[in-house]
Coordinates of C-alpha atoms in Angstrom, one line a residue:
X1 CA 78.2 22.3 90.1
X2 CA 78.3 26.1 89.9
X3 CA 75.3 28.1 91.2
X4 CA 73.9 30.4 88.5
X5 CA 72.4 33.1 90.7
X6 CA 75.2 35.6 91.4
X7 CA 76.4 36.7 94.8
X8 CA 75.9 40.5 95.0
X9 CA 78.7 42.8 96.2
X10 CA 78.3 46.4 97.3
X11 CA 81.5 48.5 97.1
X12 CA 81.9 51.4 99.5
X13 CA 84.5 53.8 98.1
X14 CA 86.0 53.9 94.6
X15 CA 89.3 55.6 95.1
X16 CA 92.7 54.0 94.3
X17 CA 91.9 50.7 96.0
X18 CA 88.2 50.6 95.3
X19 CA 88.6 51.2 91.6
X20 CA 91.1 48.4 91.4
X21 CA 88.7 46.1 93.3
X22 CA 86.0 46.9 90.7
X23 CA 88.5 46.4 87.8
X24 CA 89.6 43.0 89.0
X25 CA 86.1 41.8 89.7
X26 CA 85.2 42.7 86.1
X27 CA 88.3 41.5 84.2
X28 CA 88.7 38.3 86.3
X29 CA 84.9 37.5 86.6
X30 CA 85.1 34.0 85.1
X31 CA 88.1 33.0 87.3
X32 CA 86.5 34.4 90.4
X33 CA 83.2 32.5 89.7
X34 CA 85.1 29.3 89.1
X35 CA 87.0 29.7 92.4
X36 CA 84.0 30.6 94.4
X37 CA 81.4 28.3 92.8
X38 CA 79.1 31.1 91.8
X39 CA 79.3 34.4 89.8
X40 CA 79.9 37.6 91.7
X41 CA 78.1 40.7 90.7
X42 CA 79.0 44.3 91.5
X43 CA 75.6 45.5 92.6
X44 CA 76.4 49.1 93.7
X45 CA 79.2 51.5 94.3
X46 CA 78.9 54.2 96.9
X47 CA 81.0 57.4 96.2
X48 CA 81.1 61.0 97.3
X49 CA 81.4 62.5 93.8
X50 CA 79.0 60.7 91.4
X51 CA 79.8 63.0 88.4
X52 CA 83.4 61.6 88.2
X53 CA 83.9 59.2 85.3
X54 CA 84.9 55.8 86.5
X55 CA 86.1 53.6 83.8
X56 CA 84.5 50.2 83.7
X57 CA 81.7 51.0 86.2
X58 CA 78.2 51.6 84.8
X59 CA 76.9 54.9 85.9
X60 CA 73.6 53.2 87.1
X61 CA 75.6 51.4 89.8
X62 CA 77.0 54.6 91.3
X63 CA 75.2 56.2 94.3
X64 CA 75.9 58.7 97.0
X65 CA 73.6 56.9 99.4
X66 CA 75.9 54.3 101.0
X67 CA 73.4 53.7 103.8
X68 CA 70.6 52.7 101.4
X69 CA 73.0 50.5 99.5
X70 CA 74.1 48.4 102.5
X71 CA 70.5 48.1 103.7
X72 CA 69.1 46.8 100.4
X73 CA 68.7 43.3 101.8
X74 CA 69.9 41.5 98.6
X75 CA 73.5 42.3 99.1
X76 CA 75.7 39.3 100.1
X77 CA 79.0 41.1 100.8
X78 CA 79.9 44.7 101.5
X79 CA 83.4 45.7 100.6
X80 CA 84.4 48.8 102.7
X81 CA 87.4 50.8 101.4
X82 CA 86.4 54.3 102.4
X83 CA 88.6 54.4 105.5
X84 CA 88.1 56.5 108.7
X85 CA 85.9 55.9 111.6
X86 CA 82.5 57.3 110.5
X87 CA 80.5 56.7 108.4
X88 CA 82.4 53.4 108.0
X89 CA 81.5 52.0 111.4
X90 CA 77.8 52.7 111.0
X91 CA 77.8 51.3 107.5
X92 CA 79.5 48.1 108.5
X93 CA 77.1 47.6 111.4
X94 CA 74.1 48.3 109.2
X95 CA 75.5 45.7 106.6
X96 CA 75.6 43.0 109.3
X97 CA 72.1 43.9 110.5
X98 CA 70.7 43.6 106.9
X99 CA 72.3 40.3 106.1
X100 CA 75.6 41.0 104.5
X101 CA 79.1 39.9 105.4
X102 CA 81.9 42.5 105.3
X103 CA 85.4 42.8 103.8
X104 CA 87.3 45.8 105.0
X105 CA 90.7 47.5 104.6
X106 CA 90.0 50.0 107.4
X107 CA 92.9 49.6 109.9
X108 CA 92.0 52.7 111.9
X109 CA 88.5 51.5 112.6
X110 CA 89.5 47.9 113.3
X111 CA 92.2 49.1 115.7
X112 CA 89.8 51.3 117.6
X113 CA 86.5 49.3 117.5
X114 CA 87.5 45.8 116.3
X115 CA 85.9 44.1 119.3
X116 CA 82.5 45.8 118.7
X117 CA 82.6 45.0 115.0
X118 CA 83.4 41.4 115.6
X119 CA 80.6 41.2 118.2
X120 CA 78.2 42.6 115.7
X121 CA 79.3 40.1 113.0
X122 CA 78.9 37.3 115.5
X123 CA 75.5 38.4 116.6
X124 CA 74.2 38.3 113.1
X125 CA 76.1 35.2 112.0
X126 CA 78.2 37.1 109.4
X127 CA 81.9 37.3 108.4
X128 CA 84.3 40.2 109.0
X129 CA 87.5 39.8 107.0
X130 CA 90.3 42.4 106.8
X131 CA 93.5 41.0 105.3
X132 CA 94.0 44.3 103.4
X133 CA 94.1 46.3 106.7
X134 CA 97.7 45.3 107.4
X135 CA 100.6 45.1 104.9
X136 CA 98.7 45.4 101.6
X137 CA 99.1 42.3 99.4
X138 CA 101.2 40.4 102.0
X139 CA 99.2 37.4 103.4
X140 CA 99.5 38.0 107.1
X141 CA 96.2 38.2 108.9
X142 CA 95.0 34.8 107.7
X143 CA 98.3 33.0 108.5
X144 CA 98.2 34.5 112.0
X145 CA 94.5 33.8 112.5
X146 CA 94.4 30.3 110.8
X147 CA 97.7 28.8 109.8
X148 CA 99.3 29.5 113.2
X149 CA 96.2 28.9 115.2
X150 CA 97.7 25.8 116.7
X151 CA 101.0 27.5 117.6
X152 CA 102.0 30.0 120.3
X153 CA 103.2 33.3 118.8
X154 CA 105.7 35.2 121.0
X155 CA 106.7 38.1 118.9
X156 CA 105.7 40.0 115.8
X157 CA 108.3 42.5 114.5
X158 CA 107.8 44.3 111.3
X159 CA 108.0 47.2 108.8
X160 CA 104.4 47.9 108.1
X161 CA 104.5 51.3 106.5
X162 CA 106.0 51.7 103.0
X163 CA 106.3 55.5 103.2
X164 CA 108.5 55.6 106.2
X165 CA 110.6 52.7 105.0
X166 CA 111.2 54.6 101.7
X167 CA 112.3 57.7 103.6
X168 CA 114.6 55.9 106.0
X169 CA 116.0 53.7 103.2
X170 CA 116.8 56.9 101.2
X171 CA 118.5 58.5 104.2
X172 CA 120.5 55.3 104.8
X173 CA 121.6 54.8 101.2
X174 CA 122.3 58.4 100.1
X175 CA 123.0 60.3 103.3
X176 CA 120.0 62.6 102.7
X177 CA 118.4 64.4 105.6
X178 CA 114.8 63.6 106.7
X179 CA 113.2 66.6 104.9
X180 CA 115.1 65.9 101.6
X181 CA 114.0 62.2 101.7
X182 CA 110.4 63.1 102.5
X183 CA 110.3 65.6 99.6
X184 CA 111.4 62.8 97.2
X185 CA 108.8 60.4 98.7
X186 CA 106.1 63.0 98.1
X187 CA 107.3 63.7 94.5
X188 CA 107.2 60.0 93.7
X189 CA 103.7 59.6 95.3
X190 CA 104.8 57.5 98.2
X191 CA 103.9 60.2 100.8
X192 CA 100.6 62.0 101.1
X193 CA 100.5 65.8 101.0
X194 CA 100.0 65.6 104.8
X195 CA 102.3 62.7 105.8
X196 CA 101.6 62.9 109.5
X197 CA 99.8 59.6 109.8
X198 CA 102.8 57.8 108.3
X199 CA 105.8 59.6 109.7
X200 CA 104.4 60.0 113.2
X201 CA 103.6 56.3 113.4
X202 CA 99.8 56.5 113.6
X203 CA 99.3 54.2 110.6
X204 CA 101.8 51.6 111.9
X205 CA 100.3 51.8 115.4
X206 CA 96.8 50.8 114.1
X207 CA 98.4 47.9 112.3
X208 CA 100.3 46.9 115.4
X209 CA 97.1 46.8 117.5
X210 CA 95.5 44.5 114.9
X211 CA 98.5 42.2 114.7
X212 CA 98.9 42.0 118.5
X213 CA 95.2 41.2 119.0
X214 CA 95.3 38.3 116.6
X215 CA 98.8 37.0 117.6
X216 CA 98.1 36.9 121.3
X217 CA 94.3 36.2 121.4
X218 CA 93.9 39.4 123.4
X219 CA 92.0 42.6 122.7
X220 CA 94.5 45.3 121.9
X221 CA 93.2 48.8 121.0
X222 CA 95.0 51.6 119.3
X223 CA 95.3 53.4 122.7
X224 CA 97.3 50.5 124.0
X225 CA 100.1 50.9 121.5
X226 CA 103.1 53.1 122.4
X227 CA 103.8 55.3 119.4
X228 CA 106.9 57.4 118.5
X229 CA 107.4 58.9 115.1
X230 CA 110.6 59.1 113.0
X231 CA 110.8 62.9 112.2
X232 CA 113.7 63.3 114.6
X233 CA 115.9 60.7 113.0
X234 CA 119.0 62.4 111.6
X235 CA 121.9 61.6 109.3
X236 CA 124.0 61.5 112.4
X237 CA 121.8 58.7 113.8
X238 CA 122.5 56.7 110.6
X239 CA 126.2 57.3 110.9
X240 CA 126.1 55.9 114.5
X241 CA 124.0 53.0 113.3
X242 CA 126.6 52.1 110.6
X243 CA 129.3 52.2 113.2
X244 CA 127.4 49.5 115.1
X245 CA 126.8 47.4 111.9
X246 CA 123.1 48.5 112.0
X247 CA 120.5 50.5 110.0
X248 CA 117.4 52.3 111.2
X249 CA 113.8 51.2 110.6
X250 CA 110.4 52.3 111.9
X251 CA 109.2 49.1 113.5
X252 CA 105.9 47.8 114.8
X253 CA 106.8 45.4 117.7
X254 CA 104.3 43.2 119.5
X255 CA 105.7 40.9 122.2
X256 CA 104.5 38.4 124.7
X257 CA 106.3 38.9 128.1
X258 CA 108.9 36.2 129.0
X259 CA 106.6 34.9 131.7
X260 CA 103.7 34.8 129.2
X261 CA 101.4 36.8 131.5
X262 CA 101.2 40.1 129.6
X263 CA 101.8 41.6 126.2
X264 CA 103.1 44.9 124.8
X265 CA 102.7 46.7 121.5
X266 CA 104.8 49.6 120.3
X267 CA 105.9 51.6 117.2
X268 CA 109.1 53.5 117.1
X269 CA 112.4 53.9 115.1
X270 CA 115.0 51.4 116.1
X271 CA 118.5 50.3 115.1
X272 CA 118.6 46.7 113.8
X273 CA 121.7 44.7 112.8
X274 CA 122.4 44.5 109.1
X275 CA 122.4 40.7 109.5
X276 CA 118.7 40.8 110.4
X277 CA 116.3 40.0 107.5
X278 CA 114.4 43.2 108.1
X279 CA 117.5 45.3 107.5
X280 CA 117.5 44.4 103.8
X281 CA 113.9 45.5 103.2
X282 CA 114.3 48.5 100.8
X283 CA 112.1 51.2 99.3
X284 CA 108.4 51.2 100.0
X285 CA 108.2 47.4 100.7
X286 CA 106.9 45.9 103.9
X287 CA 108.0 42.9 105.9
X288 CA 106.9 41.2 109.1
X289 CA 109.0 38.8 111.1
X290 CA 107.0 36.3 113.3
X291 CA 108.5 34.2 116.0
X292 CA 106.5 31.3 117.5
X293 CA 107.2 28.2 119.6
X294 CA 106.7 25.5 117.0
X295 CA 107.3 27.1 113.7
X296 CA 110.2 29.2 114.8
X297 CA 110.9 32.3 112.7
X298 CA 108.8 33.2 109.7
X299 CA 109.1 36.3 107.5
X300 CA 106.4 37.8 105.3
X301 CA 107.5 40.2 102.6
X302 CA 106.0 42.2 99.7
X303 CA 104.4 45.4 98.6
X304 CA 102.6 46.9 101.6
X305 CA 100.5 49.6 99.8
X306 CA 99.1 50.7 96.5
X307 CA 95.9 50.1 94.6
X308 CA 96.6 46.8 93.0
X309 CA 98.4 45.1 95.9
X310 CA 95.7 46.2 98.4
X311 CA 92.9 45.2 96.1
X312 CA 94.6 41.7 95.8
X313 CA 94.1 41.3 99.5
X314 CA 90.5 42.5 99.4
X315 CA 89.7 40.1 96.6
X316 CA 91.3 37.2 98.5
X317 CA 88.9 38.0 101.4
X318 CA 86.0 38.4 99.0
X319 CA 86.5 34.9 97.6
X320 CA 86.8 33.4 101.1
X321 CA 83.6 35.2 102.3
X322 CA 81.7 34.2 99.2
X323 CA 82.6 30.6 99.7
X324 CA 81.4 30.8 103.3
X325 CA 78.2 32.3 102.1
X326 CA 77.6 29.5 99.6
X327 CA 78.2 26.8 102.2
X328 CA 76.2 28.5 104.9
X329 CA 79.1 28.9 107.3
X330 CA 81.3 31.7 108.6
X331 CA 85.1 31.8 109.0
X332 CA 87.0 32.4 112.2
X333 CA 85.9 35.5 114.2
X334 CA 87.6 37.3 117.1
X335 CA 89.8 35.1 119.3
X336 CA 90.3 37.1 122.6
X337 CA 90.1 34.2 125.1
X338 CA 93.6 34.8 126.5
X339 CA 92.6 38.4 127.7
X340 CA 96.2 39.2 128.7
X341 CA 96.9 42.6 130.2
X342 CA 98.6 45.0 127.8
X343 CA 101.6 46.6 129.6
X344 CA 102.8 50.1 129.1
X345 CA 106.1 51.1 127.5
X346 CA 107.8 51.3 130.9
X347 CA 107.8 47.5 131.2
X348 CA 109.5 47.0 127.8
X349 CA 113.1 45.6 128.0
X350 CA 115.5 46.2 125.1
X351 CA 118.9 47.7 124.3
X352 CA 119.5 51.4 123.9
X353 CA 121.9 53.7 122.0
X354 CA 122.4 57.0 123.8
X355 CA 124.4 59.9 122.3
X356 CA 125.4 62.6 124.9
X357 CA 127.1 66.0 124.4
X358 CA 129.5 66.3 127.3
X359 CA 132.4 68.4 128.5
X360 CA 135.8 67.2 127.3
X361 CA 137.6 66.8 130.6
X362 CA 138.8 64.0 132.9
X363 CA 136.2 62.2 135.0
X364 CA 133.2 62.7 132.7
X365 CA 133.0 59.0 131.6
X366 CA 133.3 57.9 135.2
X367 CA 130.4 60.2 136.2
X368 CA 128.2 59.0 133.4
X369 CA 129.0 55.3 134.1
X370 CA 128.1 55.9 137.8
X371 CA 124.7 57.2 136.9
X372 CA 124.0 54.2 134.7
X373 CA 125.1 51.8 137.5
X374 CA 122.9 53.6 140.1
X375 CA 119.9 53.0 137.9
X376 CA 120.6 49.4 137.3
X377 CA 121.4 49.8 133.6
X378 CA 124.5 47.9 132.4
X379 CA 126.7 49.4 129.8
X380 CA 127.8 47.3 126.8
X381 CA 130.1 49.7 124.9
X382 CA 131.2 53.4 125.2
X383 CA 132.8 55.6 122.5
X384 CA 134.1 59.1 123.3
X385 CA 135.4 61.8 120.9
X386 CA 136.4 65.3 122.0
X387 CA 137.8 68.5 120.7
X388 CA 138.1 72.1 122.0
X389 CA 136.5 71.4 125.3
X390 CA 133.4 69.7 123.9
X391 CA 132.9 66.0 123.4
X392 CA 130.4 63.4 122.4
X393 CA 129.8 60.2 124.3
X394 CA 128.0 57.3 122.7
X395 CA 126.7 54.6 125.2
X396 CA 125.2 51.3 124.1
X397 CA 123.5 49.5 126.9
X398 CA 122.7 45.8 127.6
X399 CA 119.0 45.1 127.9
X400 CA 117.1 47.4 130.3
X401 CA 113.6 48.5 130.9
X402 CA 112.3 51.7 129.4
X403 CA 111.5 52.9 132.9
X404 CA 115.0 52.3 134.1
X405 CA 116.5 54.0 131.0
X406 CA 114.1 57.0 131.5
X407 CA 115.4 57.4 135.1
X408 CA 118.9 57.2 133.9
X409 CA 118.5 59.9 131.3
X410 CA 116.8 62.2 133.7
X411 CA 119.7 61.9 136.1
X412 CA 122.3 62.4 133.3
X413 CA 120.6 65.7 132.4
X414 CA 121.3 66.9 135.9
X415 CA 125.1 66.4 135.6
X416 CA 127.1 69.6 135.1
X417 CA 129.3 67.8 132.6
X418 CA 126.5 66.7 130.4
X419 CA 125.5 69.5 128.0
X420 CA 122.6 67.6 126.5
X421 CA 121.2 64.3 125.2
X422 CA 121.6 64.4 121.5
X423 CA 119.6 61.2 120.7
X424 CA 118.2 58.1 122.2
X425 CA 117.3 55.1 120.1
X426 CA 116.3 51.5 120.8
X427 CA 118.3 48.6 119.4
X428 CA 116.1 45.7 118.3
X429 CA 116.4 42.4 116.4
X430 CA 119.1 40.7 118.4

């Protein structure tokens, strides 16, 4: 039997995502009510510019006083899609204190202060859901938090930023340089006017922190995630990747150590074999590859950004939270019981592709190989090309730690025969 009194929802933010949330709540009101067991009512919308016309939203619902809205006391669920750290953090905390559960898409805040927000939700017996914070419409948070709760996740490897994937895919498929591909992404609306958060890996790093925390039942903050952007990736790097049967993606990688006693989280460009499922992810799409003990390998794929896809994830959380509200329960909160240490990048073990500019004369390869051997880094393959006294030397290693590779490169730079290190890129997915 359906309850007639509606559940009241406060919407914080009415931009691209927020306006889609409001639209879906209105156009699918009957379906949402049937799925939840009670009607849902948009009780207020907090915005910065109240004079802007917002189709489908009655002007009397619009307010600039977000704090007063979340403190009303009759609000059942607060949907936060304003982003950033403040005032979002204060508003979410106030919502819990005044009796509301929260649905958020705020990856930056959750990566920085997720533990405190979960503690506040738990203290007040309320829900904190955030499926939309990672990978847009792709169901990922809930499968990791609930469907795989009985399994042991060992690795999460994914493309979690559509802007960077579009740029790298364009460079791969057309031979375009980085700036040319970025300009096209901007013209098509995939890249912001200031793309720093995307191309320097900040956006992906926040998502990696959230994924690692859930996957490994350990608190992982944004500061724990190694981050390296993709602005230095060149057409020459793609040519080298193709010679190896690879392509290049900006990856978020969360791993449990082989002995199970620690975890790492990192974001950086990497070569991956064309045979790997992530290599075929094109355009602005996202995909995440999960490896666990019992279920093996799972892949989640779909649109990772945009108003409608992100709103879809928000509405999914809204339905779940409203159901919990009706039944007087809450869903799963933070699971950080494992409390594993988060190791730095120096402990990460992977393969490397190193391109060196060297003198074209006898003995160079032997000198370079000696340096690798002295630092305990085993060489898999070497390719050398030379002309007019100059040469390039491409070395692909077996698996080595980042610290060992760093020492190797430092020693290589000191060789008289090495003119410079043209590029270093990790090789993943094997």
